[in-house]
mmCIF file of C-alpha atoms in Angstrom:
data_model
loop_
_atom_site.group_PDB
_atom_site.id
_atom_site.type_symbol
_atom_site.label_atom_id
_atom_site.label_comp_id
_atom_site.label_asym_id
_atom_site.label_seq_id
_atom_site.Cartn_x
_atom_site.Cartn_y
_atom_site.Cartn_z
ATOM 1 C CA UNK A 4 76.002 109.142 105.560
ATOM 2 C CA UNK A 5 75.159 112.164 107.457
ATOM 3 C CA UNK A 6 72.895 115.112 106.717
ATOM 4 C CA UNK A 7 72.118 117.833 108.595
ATOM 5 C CA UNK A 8 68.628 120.010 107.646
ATOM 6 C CA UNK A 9 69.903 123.533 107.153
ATOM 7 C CA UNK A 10 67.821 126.563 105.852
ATOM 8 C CA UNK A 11 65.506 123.796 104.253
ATOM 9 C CA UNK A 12 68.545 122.284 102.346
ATOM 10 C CA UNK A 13 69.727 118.705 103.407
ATOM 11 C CA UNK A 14 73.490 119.572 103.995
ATOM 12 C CA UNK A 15 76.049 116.500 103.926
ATOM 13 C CA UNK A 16 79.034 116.472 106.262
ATOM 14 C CA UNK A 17 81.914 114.286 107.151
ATOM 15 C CA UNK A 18 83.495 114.569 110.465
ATOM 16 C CA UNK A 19 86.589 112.415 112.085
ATOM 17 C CA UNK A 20 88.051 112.871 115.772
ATOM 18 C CA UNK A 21 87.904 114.530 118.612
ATOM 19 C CA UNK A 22 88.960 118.143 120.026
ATOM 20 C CA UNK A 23 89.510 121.446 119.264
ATOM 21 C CA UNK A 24 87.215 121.824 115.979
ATOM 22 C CA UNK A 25 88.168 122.864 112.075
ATOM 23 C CA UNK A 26 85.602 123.186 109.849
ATOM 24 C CA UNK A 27 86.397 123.026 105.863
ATOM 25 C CA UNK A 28 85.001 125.094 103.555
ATOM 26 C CA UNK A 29 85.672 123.781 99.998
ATOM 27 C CA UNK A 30 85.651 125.581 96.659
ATOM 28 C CA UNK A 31 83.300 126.386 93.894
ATOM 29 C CA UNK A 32 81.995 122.934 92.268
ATOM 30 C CA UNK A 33 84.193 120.864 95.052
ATOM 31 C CA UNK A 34 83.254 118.911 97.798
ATOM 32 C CA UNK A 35 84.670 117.929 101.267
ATOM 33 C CA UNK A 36 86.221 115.307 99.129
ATOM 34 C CA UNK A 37 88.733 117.781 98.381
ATOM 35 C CA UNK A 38 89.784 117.896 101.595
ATOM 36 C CA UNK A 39 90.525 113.892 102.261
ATOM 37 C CA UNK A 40 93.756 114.564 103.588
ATOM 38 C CA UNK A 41 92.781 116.818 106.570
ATOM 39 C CA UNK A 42 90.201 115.068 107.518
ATOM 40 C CA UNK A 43 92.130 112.133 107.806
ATOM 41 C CA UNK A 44 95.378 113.703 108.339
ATOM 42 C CA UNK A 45 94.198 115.862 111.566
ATOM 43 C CA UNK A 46 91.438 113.852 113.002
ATOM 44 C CA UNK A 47 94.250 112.391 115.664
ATOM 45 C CA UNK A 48 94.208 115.730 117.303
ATOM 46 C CA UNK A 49 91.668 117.734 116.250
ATOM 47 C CA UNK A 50 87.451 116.982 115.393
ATOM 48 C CA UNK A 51 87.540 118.144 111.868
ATOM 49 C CA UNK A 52 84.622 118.454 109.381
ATOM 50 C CA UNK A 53 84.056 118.780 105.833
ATOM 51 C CA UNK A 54 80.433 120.068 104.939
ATOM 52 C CA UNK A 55 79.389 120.097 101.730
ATOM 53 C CA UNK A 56 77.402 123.627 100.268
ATOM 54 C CA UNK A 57 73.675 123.218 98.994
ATOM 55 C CA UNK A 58 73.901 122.687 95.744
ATOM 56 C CA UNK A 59 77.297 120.446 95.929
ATOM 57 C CA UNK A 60 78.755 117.109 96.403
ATOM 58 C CA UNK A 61 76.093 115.151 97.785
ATOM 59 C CA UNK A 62 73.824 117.900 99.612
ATOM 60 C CA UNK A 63 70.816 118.485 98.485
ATOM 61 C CA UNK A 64 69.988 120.539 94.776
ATOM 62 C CA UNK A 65 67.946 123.399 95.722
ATOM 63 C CA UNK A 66 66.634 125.210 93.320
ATOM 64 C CA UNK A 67 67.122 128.580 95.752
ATOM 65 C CA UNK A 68 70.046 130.171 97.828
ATOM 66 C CA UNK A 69 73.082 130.011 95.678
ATOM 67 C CA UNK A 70 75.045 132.936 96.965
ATOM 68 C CA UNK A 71 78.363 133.104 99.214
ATOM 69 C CA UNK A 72 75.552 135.193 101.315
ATOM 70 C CA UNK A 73 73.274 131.748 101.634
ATOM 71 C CA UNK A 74 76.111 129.733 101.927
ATOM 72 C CA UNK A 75 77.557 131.445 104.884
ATOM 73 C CA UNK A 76 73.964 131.208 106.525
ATOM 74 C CA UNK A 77 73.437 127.692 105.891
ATOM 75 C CA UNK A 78 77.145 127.385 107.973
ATOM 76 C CA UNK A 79 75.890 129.332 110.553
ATOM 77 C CA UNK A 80 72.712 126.994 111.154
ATOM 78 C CA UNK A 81 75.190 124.291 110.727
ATOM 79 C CA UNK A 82 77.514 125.275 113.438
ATOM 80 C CA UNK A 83 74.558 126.251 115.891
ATOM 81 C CA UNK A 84 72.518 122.419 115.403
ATOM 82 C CA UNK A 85 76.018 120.901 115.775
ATOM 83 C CA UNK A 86 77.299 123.208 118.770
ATOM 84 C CA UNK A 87 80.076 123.572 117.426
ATOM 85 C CA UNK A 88 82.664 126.895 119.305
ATOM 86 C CA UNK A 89 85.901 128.399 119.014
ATOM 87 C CA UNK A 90 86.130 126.802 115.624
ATOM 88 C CA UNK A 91 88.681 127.002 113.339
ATOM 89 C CA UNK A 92 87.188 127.790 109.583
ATOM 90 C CA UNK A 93 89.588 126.651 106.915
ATOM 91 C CA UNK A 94 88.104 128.384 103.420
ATOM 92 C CA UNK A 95 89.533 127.151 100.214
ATOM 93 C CA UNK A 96 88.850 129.326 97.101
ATOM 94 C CA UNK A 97 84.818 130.325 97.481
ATOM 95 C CA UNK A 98 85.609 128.596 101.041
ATOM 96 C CA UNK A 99 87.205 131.396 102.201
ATOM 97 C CA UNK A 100 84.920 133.694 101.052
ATOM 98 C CA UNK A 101 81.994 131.879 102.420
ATOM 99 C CA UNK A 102 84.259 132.027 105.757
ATOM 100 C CA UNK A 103 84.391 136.303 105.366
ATOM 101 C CA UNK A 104 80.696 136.583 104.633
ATOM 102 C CA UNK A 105 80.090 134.537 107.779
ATOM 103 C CA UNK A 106 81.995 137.245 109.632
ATOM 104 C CA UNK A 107 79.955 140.109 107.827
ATOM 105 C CA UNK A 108 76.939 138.271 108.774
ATOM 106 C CA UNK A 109 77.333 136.673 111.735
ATOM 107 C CA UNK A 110 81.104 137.861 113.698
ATOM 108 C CA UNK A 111 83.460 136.082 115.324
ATOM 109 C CA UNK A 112 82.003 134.678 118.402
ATOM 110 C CA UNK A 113 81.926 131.395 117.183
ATOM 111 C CA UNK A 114 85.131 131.508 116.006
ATOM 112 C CA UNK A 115 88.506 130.862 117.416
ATOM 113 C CA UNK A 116 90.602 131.238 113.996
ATOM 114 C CA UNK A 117 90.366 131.935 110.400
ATOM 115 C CA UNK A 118 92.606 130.253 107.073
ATOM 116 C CA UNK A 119 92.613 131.589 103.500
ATOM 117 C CA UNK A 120 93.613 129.024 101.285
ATOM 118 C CA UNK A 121 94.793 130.525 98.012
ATOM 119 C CA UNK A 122 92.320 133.284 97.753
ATOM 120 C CA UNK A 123 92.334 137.272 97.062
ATOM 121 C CA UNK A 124 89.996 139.351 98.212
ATOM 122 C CA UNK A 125 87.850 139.911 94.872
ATOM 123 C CA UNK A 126 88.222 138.116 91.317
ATOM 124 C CA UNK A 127 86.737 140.781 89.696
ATOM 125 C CA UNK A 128 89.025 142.986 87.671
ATOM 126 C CA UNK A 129 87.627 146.210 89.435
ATOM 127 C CA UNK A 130 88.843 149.772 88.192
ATOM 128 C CA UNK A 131 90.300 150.346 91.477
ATOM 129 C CA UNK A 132 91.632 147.086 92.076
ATOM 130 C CA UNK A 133 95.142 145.617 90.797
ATOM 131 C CA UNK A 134 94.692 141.858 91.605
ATOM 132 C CA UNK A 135 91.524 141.442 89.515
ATOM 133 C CA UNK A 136 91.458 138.238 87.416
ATOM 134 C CA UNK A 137 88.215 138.069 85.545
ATOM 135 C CA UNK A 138 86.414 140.881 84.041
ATOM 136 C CA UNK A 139 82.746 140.392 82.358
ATOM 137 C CA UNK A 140 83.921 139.055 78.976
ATOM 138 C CA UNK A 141 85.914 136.547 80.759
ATOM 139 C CA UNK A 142 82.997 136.019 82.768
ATOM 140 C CA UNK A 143 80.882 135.411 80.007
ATOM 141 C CA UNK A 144 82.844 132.746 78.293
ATOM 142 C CA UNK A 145 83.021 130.699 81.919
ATOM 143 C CA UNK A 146 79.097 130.845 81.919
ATOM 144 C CA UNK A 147 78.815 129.763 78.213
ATOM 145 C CA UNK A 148 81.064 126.519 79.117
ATOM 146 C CA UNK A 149 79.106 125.893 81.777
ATOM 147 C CA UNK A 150 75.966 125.733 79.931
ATOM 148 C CA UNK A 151 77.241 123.874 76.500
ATOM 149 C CA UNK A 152 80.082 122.029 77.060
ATOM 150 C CA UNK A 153 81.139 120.822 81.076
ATOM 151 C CA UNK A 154 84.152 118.408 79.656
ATOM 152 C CA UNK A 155 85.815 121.397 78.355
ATOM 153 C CA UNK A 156 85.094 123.463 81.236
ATOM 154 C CA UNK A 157 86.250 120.662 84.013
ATOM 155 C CA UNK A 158 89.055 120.544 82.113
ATOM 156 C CA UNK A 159 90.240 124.029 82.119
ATOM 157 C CA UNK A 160 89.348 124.479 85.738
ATOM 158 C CA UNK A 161 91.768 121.181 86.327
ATOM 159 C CA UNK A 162 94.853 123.354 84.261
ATOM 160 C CA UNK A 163 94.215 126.470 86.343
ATOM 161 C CA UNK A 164 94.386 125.184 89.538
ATOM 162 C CA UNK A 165 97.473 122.775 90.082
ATOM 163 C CA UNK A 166 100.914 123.200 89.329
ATOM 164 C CA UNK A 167 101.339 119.837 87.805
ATOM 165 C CA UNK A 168 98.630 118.246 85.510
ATOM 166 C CA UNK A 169 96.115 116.222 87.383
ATOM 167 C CA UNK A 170 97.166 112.181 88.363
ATOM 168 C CA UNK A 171 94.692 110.024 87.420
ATOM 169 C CA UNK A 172 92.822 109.853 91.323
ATOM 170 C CA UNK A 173 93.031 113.464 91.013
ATOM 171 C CA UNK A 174 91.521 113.750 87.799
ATOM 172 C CA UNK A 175 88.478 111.021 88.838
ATOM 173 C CA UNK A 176 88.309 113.505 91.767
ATOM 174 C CA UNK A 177 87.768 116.729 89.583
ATOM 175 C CA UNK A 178 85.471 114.921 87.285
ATOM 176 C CA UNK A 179 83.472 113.171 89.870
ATOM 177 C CA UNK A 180 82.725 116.245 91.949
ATOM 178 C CA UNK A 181 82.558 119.179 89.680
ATOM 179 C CA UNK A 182 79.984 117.091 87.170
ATOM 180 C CA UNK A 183 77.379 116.679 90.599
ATOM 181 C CA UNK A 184 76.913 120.485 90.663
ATOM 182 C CA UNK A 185 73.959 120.685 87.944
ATOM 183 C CA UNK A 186 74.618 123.755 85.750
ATOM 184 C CA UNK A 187 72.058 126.104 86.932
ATOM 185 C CA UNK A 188 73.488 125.969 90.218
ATOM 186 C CA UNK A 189 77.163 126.294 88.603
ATOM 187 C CA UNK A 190 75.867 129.676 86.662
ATOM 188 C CA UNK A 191 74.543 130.821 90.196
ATOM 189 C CA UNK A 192 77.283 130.394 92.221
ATOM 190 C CA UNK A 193 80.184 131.343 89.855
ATOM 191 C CA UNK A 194 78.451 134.750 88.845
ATOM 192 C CA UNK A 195 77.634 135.933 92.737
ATOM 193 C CA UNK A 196 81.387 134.831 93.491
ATOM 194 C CA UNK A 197 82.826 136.502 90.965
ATOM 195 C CA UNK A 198 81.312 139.729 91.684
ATOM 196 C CA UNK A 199 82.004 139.338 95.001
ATOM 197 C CA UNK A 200 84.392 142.071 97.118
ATOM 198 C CA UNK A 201 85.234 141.694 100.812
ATOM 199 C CA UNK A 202 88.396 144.197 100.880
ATOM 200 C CA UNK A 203 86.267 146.297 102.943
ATOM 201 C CA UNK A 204 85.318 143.645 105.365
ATOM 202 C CA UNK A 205 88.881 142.310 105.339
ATOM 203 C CA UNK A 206 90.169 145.054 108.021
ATOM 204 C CA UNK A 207 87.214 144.067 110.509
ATOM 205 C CA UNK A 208 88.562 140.423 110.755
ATOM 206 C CA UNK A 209 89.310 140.400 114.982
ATOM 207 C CA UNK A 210 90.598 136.882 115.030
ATOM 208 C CA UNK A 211 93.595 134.824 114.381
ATOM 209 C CA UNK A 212 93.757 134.379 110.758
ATOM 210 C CA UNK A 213 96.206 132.387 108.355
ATOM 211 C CA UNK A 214 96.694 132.983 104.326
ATOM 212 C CA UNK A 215 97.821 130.518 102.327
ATOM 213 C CA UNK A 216 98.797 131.069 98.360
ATOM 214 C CA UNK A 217 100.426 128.601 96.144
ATOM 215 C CA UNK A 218 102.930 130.281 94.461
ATOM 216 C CA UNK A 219 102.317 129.116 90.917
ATOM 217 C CA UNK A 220 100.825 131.624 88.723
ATOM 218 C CA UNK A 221 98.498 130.219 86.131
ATOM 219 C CA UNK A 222 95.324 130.768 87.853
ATOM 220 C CA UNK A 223 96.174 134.143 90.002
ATOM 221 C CA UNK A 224 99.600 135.683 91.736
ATOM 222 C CA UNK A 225 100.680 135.445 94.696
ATOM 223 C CA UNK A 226 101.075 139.160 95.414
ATOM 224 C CA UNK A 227 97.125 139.298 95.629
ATOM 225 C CA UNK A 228 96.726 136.466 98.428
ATOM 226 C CA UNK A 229 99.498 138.489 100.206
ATOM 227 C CA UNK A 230 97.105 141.789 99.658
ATOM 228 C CA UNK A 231 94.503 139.682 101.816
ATOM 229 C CA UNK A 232 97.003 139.135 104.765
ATOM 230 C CA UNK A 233 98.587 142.599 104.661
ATOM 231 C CA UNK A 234 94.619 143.707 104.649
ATOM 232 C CA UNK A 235 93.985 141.654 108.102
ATOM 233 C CA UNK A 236 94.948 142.809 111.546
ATOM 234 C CA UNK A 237 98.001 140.968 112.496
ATOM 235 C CA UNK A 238 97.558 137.804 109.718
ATOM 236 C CA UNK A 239 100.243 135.107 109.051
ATOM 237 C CA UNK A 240 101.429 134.743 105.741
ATOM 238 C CA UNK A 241 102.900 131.019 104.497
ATOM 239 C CA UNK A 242 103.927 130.687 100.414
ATOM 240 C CA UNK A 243 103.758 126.879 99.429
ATOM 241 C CA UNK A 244 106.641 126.588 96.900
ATOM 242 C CA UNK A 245 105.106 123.725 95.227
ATOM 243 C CA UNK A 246 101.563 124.318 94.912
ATOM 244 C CA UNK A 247 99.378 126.453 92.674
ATOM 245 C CA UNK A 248 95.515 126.654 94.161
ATOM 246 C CA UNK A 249 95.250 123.948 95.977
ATOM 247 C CA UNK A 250 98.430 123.750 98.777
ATOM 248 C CA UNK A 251 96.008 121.031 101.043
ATOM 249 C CA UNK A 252 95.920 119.137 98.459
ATOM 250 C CA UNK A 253 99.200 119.338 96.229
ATOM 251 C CA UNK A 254 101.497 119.891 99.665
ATOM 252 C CA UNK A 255 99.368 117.440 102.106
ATOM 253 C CA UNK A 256 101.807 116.544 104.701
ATOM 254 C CA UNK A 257 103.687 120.002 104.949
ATOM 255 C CA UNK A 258 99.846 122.111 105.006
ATOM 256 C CA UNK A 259 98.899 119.599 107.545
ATOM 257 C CA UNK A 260 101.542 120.495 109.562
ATOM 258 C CA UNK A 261 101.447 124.129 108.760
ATOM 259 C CA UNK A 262 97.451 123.982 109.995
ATOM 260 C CA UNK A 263 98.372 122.038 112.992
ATOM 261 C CA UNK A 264 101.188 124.714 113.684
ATOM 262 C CA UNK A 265 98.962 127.695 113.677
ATOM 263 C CA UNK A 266 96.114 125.970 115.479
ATOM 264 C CA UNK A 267 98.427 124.972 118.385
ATOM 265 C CA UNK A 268 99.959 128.409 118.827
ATOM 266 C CA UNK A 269 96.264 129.818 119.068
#
């Protein structure tokens, strides 16, 4: 299996074919396993690579550096040791956010395109902010599962985010993944993410960029994904009818095309 030293953390990746390069960014408590479709969906035309973030899937548990701040450095050591340009970052949930940071941090050189998969702006529900889905007593009660009782909390995570219940792969899936991420790191990551904010950074975005948003509504609306793309210089919106969070994964075969679609008209 490959690793990749990054900031100190050993970083796991997966990468299939050859050509223009997409990189995905997974969510909070995920893996690149959550992306098994694209990478073997659009590894005939493209080199695509799932990394996993410190912390998750099968990367190394550091004790230090879990912030969508960290994250997005440990991405840009991992692009620069793999020499990886003009790529396409596909950012899922805390994906996408780790994908703005990078910009904040780092610009666009490197980068050729940018996709938002089912994510606003901010969670948070800030006084000036309509879309906000979380405020701190929410918050608290996400931390508290996550410290006393991770069945409960895997399993309200798994209601949020699809539009259908779970199958039985995808339910291994959820459980598998999300129980690798030891709690402390969970409390770390979910609090920076959630007070996260990138509205400002949103306008500064000078490349290509797609937004995705399921359009069921448990989880968050659709209105505040399209916020993100009518935030963006010149962004493409696409609603997936049948999808709540997670269109790569409930909609496969018509994301896949979607992705290939944008990429080609780059």
């Amino acid at each position: 299996m490959p690793y990749l030293e990054c900031n100190g953390a050993e970083l796991y990746y997966e990468t299939n074919g050859s050509g223009p390069p997409i990189v995905l960014l997974h969510g909070v408590m995920g893996s690149c396993r959550f992306f098994e479709p694209q990478l073997s969906g659009l590894s005939d035309q493209f080199q695509v690579t799932g990394l996993d973030y410190r912390g998750h899937g099968r990367s190394e548990k550091t004790e230090m550096g879990h912030t969508v701040a960290g994250y997005a450095r440990d991405l840009e050591a991992f692009l620069d040791q793999r020499g990886l340009e003009d790529v396409v970052l596909v950012g899922w949930s805390l994906g996408a956010f780790v994908s703005w940071e990078y910009v904040d941090q780092f610009g666009t050189e490197r980068l050729r395109a940018l996709v938002d998969v089912d994510m606003e702006a901010t969670r948070f529900q800030w006084d000036d902010y309509e879309y906000g889905i979380i405020d701190l007593e929410g918050l608290a009660e996400i931390m508290a599962l996550v410290q006393t009782d991770r069945s409960s909390l895997i399993e309200r995570i798994s209601k949020q985010v699809y539009k259908e219940p779970p199958d039985a792969d995808r339910w291994v899936l959820q459980v598998d993944e999300l129980s690798r991420v030891p709690a402390p790191i969970k409390s770390a990551i979910l609090f920076d993410a959630t007070m996260s904010d990138y509205r400002e950074i949103l306008p500064e975005i000078d490349v290509p960029t797609l937004v995705c948003a399921g359009t069921d509504e448990k989880r968050g609306t659709v209105a505040s994904v399209k916020a993100v793309a009518d935030r963006i210089p010149d962004a493409t919106f696409e609603r997936f009818e049948d999808s709540g969070h997670c269109p790569h994964l409930e909609e496969p075969v018509r994301f896949n095309r979607v992705l290939r679609a944008f990429v080609h008209g780059l």
